XYZ file of C-alpha atoms in Angstrom:
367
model
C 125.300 76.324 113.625
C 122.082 74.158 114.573
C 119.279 77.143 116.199
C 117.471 75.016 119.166
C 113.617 75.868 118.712
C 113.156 76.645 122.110
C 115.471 79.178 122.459
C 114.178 81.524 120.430
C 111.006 83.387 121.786
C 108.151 84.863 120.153
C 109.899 88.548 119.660
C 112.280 86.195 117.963
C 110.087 84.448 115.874
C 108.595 87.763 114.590
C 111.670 88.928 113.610
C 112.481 85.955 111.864
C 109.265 85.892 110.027
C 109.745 89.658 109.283
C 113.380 88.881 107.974
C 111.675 86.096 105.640
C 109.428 88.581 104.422
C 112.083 91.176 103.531
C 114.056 88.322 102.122
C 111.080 86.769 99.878
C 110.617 90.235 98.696
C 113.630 91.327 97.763
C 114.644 87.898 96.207
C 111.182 88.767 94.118
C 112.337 92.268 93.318
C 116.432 92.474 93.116
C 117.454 88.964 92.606
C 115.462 87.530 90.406
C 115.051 90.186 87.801
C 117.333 88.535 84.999
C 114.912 85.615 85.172
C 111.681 88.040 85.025
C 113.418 89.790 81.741
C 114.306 86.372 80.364
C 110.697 85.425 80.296
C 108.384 88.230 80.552
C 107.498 88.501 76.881
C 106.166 84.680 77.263
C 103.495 85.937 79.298
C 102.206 88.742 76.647
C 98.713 86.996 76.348
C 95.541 88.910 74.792
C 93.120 89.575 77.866
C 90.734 87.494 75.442
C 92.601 84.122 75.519
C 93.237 84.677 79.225
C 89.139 85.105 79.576
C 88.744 81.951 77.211
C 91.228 79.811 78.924
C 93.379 79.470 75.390
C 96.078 81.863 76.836
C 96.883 79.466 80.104
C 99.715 77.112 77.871
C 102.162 74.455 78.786
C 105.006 76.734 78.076
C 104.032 79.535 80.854
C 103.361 76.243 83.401
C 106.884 75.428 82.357
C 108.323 78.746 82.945
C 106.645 79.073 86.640
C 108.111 75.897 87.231
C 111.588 77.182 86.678
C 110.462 80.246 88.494
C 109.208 78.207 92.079
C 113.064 76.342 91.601
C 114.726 79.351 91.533
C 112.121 80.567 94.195
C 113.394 77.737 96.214
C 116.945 77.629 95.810
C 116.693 81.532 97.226
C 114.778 80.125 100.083
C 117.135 77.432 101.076
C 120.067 80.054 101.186
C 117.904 82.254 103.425
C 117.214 78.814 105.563
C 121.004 78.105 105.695
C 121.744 81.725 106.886
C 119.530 81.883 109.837
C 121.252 78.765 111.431
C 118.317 75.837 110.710
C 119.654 72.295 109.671
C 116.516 71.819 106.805
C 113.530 73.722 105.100
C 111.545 71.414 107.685
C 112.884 72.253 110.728
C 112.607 75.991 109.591
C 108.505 75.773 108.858
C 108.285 73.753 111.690
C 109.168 76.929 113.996
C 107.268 78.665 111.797
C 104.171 77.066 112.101
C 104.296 76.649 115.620
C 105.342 80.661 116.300
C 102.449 81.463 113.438
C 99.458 79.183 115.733
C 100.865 80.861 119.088
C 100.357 84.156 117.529
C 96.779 83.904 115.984
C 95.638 82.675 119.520
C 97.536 85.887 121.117
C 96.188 87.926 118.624
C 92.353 86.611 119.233
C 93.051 86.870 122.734
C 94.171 90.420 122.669
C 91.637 91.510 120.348
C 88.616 89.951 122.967
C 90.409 92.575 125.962
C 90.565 95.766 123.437
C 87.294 95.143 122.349
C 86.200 94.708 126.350
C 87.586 97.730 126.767
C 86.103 99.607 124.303
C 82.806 98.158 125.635
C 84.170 99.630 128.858
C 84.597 102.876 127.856
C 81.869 103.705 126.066
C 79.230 102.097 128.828
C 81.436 104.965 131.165
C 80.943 107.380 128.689
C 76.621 106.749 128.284
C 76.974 106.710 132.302
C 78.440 110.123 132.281
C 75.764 111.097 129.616
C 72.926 110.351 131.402
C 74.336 112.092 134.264
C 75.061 115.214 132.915
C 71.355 115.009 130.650
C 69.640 114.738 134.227
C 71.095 117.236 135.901
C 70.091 120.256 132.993
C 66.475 118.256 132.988
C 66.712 119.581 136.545
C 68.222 122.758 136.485
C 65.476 123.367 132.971
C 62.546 122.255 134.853
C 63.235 124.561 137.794
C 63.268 127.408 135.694
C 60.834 126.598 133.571
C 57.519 128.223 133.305
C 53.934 127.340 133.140
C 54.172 128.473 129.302
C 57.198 126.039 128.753
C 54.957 123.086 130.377
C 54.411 121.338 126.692
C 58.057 121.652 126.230
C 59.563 118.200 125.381
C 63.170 119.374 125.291
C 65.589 120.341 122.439
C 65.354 117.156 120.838
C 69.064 116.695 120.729
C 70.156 113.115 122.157
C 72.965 110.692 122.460
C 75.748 111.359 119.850
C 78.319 108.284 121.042
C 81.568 109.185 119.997
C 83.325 107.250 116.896
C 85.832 104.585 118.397
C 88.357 103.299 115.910
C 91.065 100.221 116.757
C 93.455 98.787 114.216
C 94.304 94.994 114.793
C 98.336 94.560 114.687
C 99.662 92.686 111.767
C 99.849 88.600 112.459
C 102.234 86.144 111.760
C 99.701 84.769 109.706
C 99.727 87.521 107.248
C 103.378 88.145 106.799
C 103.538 84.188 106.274
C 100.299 84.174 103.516
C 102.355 87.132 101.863
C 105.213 85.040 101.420
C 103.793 82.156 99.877
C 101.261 83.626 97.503
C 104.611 84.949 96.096
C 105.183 80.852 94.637
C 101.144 80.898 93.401
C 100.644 80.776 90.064
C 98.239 83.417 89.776
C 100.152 86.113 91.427
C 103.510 84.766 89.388
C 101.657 84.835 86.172
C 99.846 88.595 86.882
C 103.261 89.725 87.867
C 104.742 88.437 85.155
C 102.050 89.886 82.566
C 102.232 93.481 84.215
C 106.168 92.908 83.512
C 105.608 92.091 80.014
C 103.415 95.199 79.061
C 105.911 97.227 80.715
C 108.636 95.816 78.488
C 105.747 95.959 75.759
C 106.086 99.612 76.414
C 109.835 100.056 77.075
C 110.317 98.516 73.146
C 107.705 100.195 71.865
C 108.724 103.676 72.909
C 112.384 102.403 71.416
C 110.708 101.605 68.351
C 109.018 104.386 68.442
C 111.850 106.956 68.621
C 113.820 105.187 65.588
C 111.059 105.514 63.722
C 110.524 109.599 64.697
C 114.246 109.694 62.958
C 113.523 108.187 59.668
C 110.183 110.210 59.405
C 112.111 113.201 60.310
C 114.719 113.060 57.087
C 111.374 111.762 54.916
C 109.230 114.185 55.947
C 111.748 117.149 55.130
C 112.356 115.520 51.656
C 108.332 115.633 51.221
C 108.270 119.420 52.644
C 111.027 120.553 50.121
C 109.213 118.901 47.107
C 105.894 120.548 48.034
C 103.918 120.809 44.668
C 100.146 121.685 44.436
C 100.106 121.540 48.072
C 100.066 117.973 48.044
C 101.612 117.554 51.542
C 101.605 113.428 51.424
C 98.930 113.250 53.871
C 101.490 115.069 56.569
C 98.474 116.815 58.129
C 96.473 113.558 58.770
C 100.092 112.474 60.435
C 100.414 115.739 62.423
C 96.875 115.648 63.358
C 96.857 111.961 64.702
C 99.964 112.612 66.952
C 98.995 115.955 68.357
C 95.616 113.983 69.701
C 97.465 111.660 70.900
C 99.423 113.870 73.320
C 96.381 114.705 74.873
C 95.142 113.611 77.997
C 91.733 114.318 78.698
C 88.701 113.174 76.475
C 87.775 116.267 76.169
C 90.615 118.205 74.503
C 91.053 114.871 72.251
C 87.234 116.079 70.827
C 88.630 119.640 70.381
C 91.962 118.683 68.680
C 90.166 116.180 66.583
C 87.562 118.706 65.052
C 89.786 122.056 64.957
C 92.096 120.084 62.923
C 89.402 118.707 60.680
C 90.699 116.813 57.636
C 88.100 117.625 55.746
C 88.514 121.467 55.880
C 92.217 121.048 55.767
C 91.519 118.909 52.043
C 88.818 121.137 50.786
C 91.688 123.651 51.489
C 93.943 122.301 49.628
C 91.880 121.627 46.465
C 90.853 125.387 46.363
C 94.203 126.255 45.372
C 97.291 128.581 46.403
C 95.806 131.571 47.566
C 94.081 131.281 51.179
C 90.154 133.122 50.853
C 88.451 134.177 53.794
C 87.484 130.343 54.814
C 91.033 129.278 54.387
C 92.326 132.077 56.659
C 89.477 131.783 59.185
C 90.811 127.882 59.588
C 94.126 128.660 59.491
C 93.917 131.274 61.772
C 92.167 128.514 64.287
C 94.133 125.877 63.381
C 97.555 127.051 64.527
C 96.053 129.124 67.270
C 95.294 125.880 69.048
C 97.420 123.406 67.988
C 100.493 125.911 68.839
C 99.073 126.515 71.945
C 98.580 122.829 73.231
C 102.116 123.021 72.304
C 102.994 125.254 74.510
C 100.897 123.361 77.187
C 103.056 120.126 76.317
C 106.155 121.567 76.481
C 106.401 124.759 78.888
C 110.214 124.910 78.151
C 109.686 125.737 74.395
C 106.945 128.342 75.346
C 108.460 131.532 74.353
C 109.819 129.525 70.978
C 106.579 128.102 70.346
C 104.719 131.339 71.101
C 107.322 133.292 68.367
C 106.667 130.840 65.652
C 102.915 130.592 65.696
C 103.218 134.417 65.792
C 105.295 134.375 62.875
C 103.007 131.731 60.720
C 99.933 133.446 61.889
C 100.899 137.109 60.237
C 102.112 134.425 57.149
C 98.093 133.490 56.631
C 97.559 137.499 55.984
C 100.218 137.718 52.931
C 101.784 134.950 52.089
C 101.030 132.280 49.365
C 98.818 129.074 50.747
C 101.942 126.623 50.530
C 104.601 128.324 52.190
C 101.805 128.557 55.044
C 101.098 125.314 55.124
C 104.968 124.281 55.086
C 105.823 126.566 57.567
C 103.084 124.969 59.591
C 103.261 121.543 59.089
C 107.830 122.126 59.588
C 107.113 123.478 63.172
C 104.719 121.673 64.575
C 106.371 118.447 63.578
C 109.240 119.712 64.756
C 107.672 120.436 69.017
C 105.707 117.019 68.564
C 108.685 115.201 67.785
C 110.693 116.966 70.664
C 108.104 116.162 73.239
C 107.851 112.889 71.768
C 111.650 112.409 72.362
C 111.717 114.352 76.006
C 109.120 111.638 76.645
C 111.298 108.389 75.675
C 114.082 110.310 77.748
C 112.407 109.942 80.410
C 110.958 107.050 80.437
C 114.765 105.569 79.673
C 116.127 107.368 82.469
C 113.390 105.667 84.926
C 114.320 102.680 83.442
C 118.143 102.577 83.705
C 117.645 104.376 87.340
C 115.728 101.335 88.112
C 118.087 98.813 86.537
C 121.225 101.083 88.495
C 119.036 100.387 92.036
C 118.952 96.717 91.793
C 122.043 96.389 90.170
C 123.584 98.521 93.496
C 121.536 96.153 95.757
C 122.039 92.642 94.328
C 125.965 93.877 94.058
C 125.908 94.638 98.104
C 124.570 90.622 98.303
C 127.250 89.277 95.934
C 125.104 89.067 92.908
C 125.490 90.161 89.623
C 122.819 91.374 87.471
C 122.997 91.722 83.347
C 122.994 95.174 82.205
């Protein structure tokens, strides 16, 4: 059915714009997302070629060109719904609700701010009222010693007055259409690449934790010479890399010191007084960030680095070393995997949401 303009007033036309707004967004949000994993990879530009200009191509334009038509053809069912005969007759409301507003809005601004004024002239009155009556009641019982006094030297604090303008037409509407910009459709879609980026690479990631896994037992059960197949430069790499602040990253990178671990090695099987001191230190604080990392595994984690640590006292240099090497890989790769867990688990609950939601507006989304 045809909506008359004029019927509709200007609580109307805020609702409507309001409704536009929750519709824009959750078109941008919900209904769209098969189109934003379609094409978010296009937009995985170096930050370089972006800064150069070489990164803007024909074949993104292309892509936000699709984008703005299926922007539209969202738009136009929204239109249809609320009851106008054509996108026109729609923006013409619009327009003419959005220039009444900013003029109430100015308008209403001028009478707060009057009466701000207002109140804080009242307040200064009051001020000076109350200042010159304790001059008074002061210079009555002052003395001829307090004659020099010039007063406390405390004056005027006026009090802090804080307003917050309402929320305009204006800016629901300018929140709309940067949506169908191509800045903010190509920043969205580069934020949505690098979290895809991310997504894969954690995949990727976690396959490749398996095969090391089965390779790296093979190169533990062949241990000869203690050539460990550079498994501690591995280890050591990985356990930095859980780290968070810059600080513990400079700790973990010179307690487990390549160097000293290799000059180790070449000494030979039996651990001297060096070797133990390092060994002592090394799984002291690597088992311990461990244990930091994964507070589930504490009292396992705290058992085995017990275990390995009475090992550097009595027991040959390699089965040390393997023991240490087998256990830590083992935590890193569990934390590494409770990680991709959860990062899968935000995922799907986030593909489950707007699956839920587009399904409630007849849509389907692609699993």
């Amino acid at each position: 059915m045809e909506m008359e303009l004029k019927a509709l007033d200007d609580d109307a036309a805020r609702q409507l714009i309001s409704r536009l707004t929750e519709h824009a967004f959750r078109v941008l949000n919900v209904d769209m997302d098969p189109f934003f994993e379609e094409h978010a990879l296009t937009f995985d530009t170096p930050v370089a070629d972006l800064v150069s200009g070489r990164g803007h191509k024909n074949e993104l334009h292309q892509v936000y060109l699709l984008y703005v038509e299926e922007l539209e053809t969202h738009l136009d069912e929204f239109i249809q719904n609320e009851g106008f005969a054509s996108s026109k007759e729609c923006f013409e409301f619009i327009q003419s609700a959005v220039s009444r507003d900013v003029i109430r809005q100015k308008e209403h601004m001028a009478r707060l701010q009057e009466h701000l004024q207002q109140m804080q002239r009242s307040w200064e009155a009051e001020f000076n009222d109350s200042e010159t009556k304790r001059n008074d009641e002061e210079d009555k019982c002052s003395d001829d010693n307090n004659d020099d006094n010039d007063g406390d030297g405390f004056g005027m604090n006026v009090p802090l007055m804080l307003f917050c303008q309402p929320i305009g037409l204006d800016t629901l509407i300018n929140s709309v259409l940067s949506i169908s910009e191509y800045p903010t459709f190509a920043n969205m879609m580069r934020v949505k690449a690098q979290q895809a980026k991310l997504v894969q690479k954690i995949e990727d990631e976690a396959r490749q934790r398996d095969v090391d896994k089965v390779t790296r037992a093979q190169q533990l059960r062949e241990l000869r010479d203690l050539d460990d197949g550079n498994l501690f430069g591995t280890l050591r790499k990985r356990v930095c890399g859980l780290q968070r602040r810059s600080d513990m990253v400079y700790q973990c990178q010179a307690v487990m010191d390549g160097k000293t671990w290799d000059a180790m090695i070449i000494r030979g099987d039996s651990a001297d007084g060096t070797s133990k001191k390092f060994l002592l230190t090394l799984v002291d604080f690597v088992f311990h960030r461990l244990m930091v990392l994964s507070p589930d595994e504490d009292d396992k984690i705290r058992n085995d680095m017990i275990k390995i640590l009475d090992m550097v006292w009595g027991d040959p240099l390699e089965d040390v070393v393997t023991s240490f090497l087998e256990k830590a890989f083992v935590y890193v790769d569990a934390i590494d995997n409770q990680t991709a867990v959860f990062i899968r688990a935000q995922t799907r609950a986030a593909k489950d949401i707007r699956k839920r939601m587009a399904a409630n507006r007849g849509l389907r989304i692609k699993s």
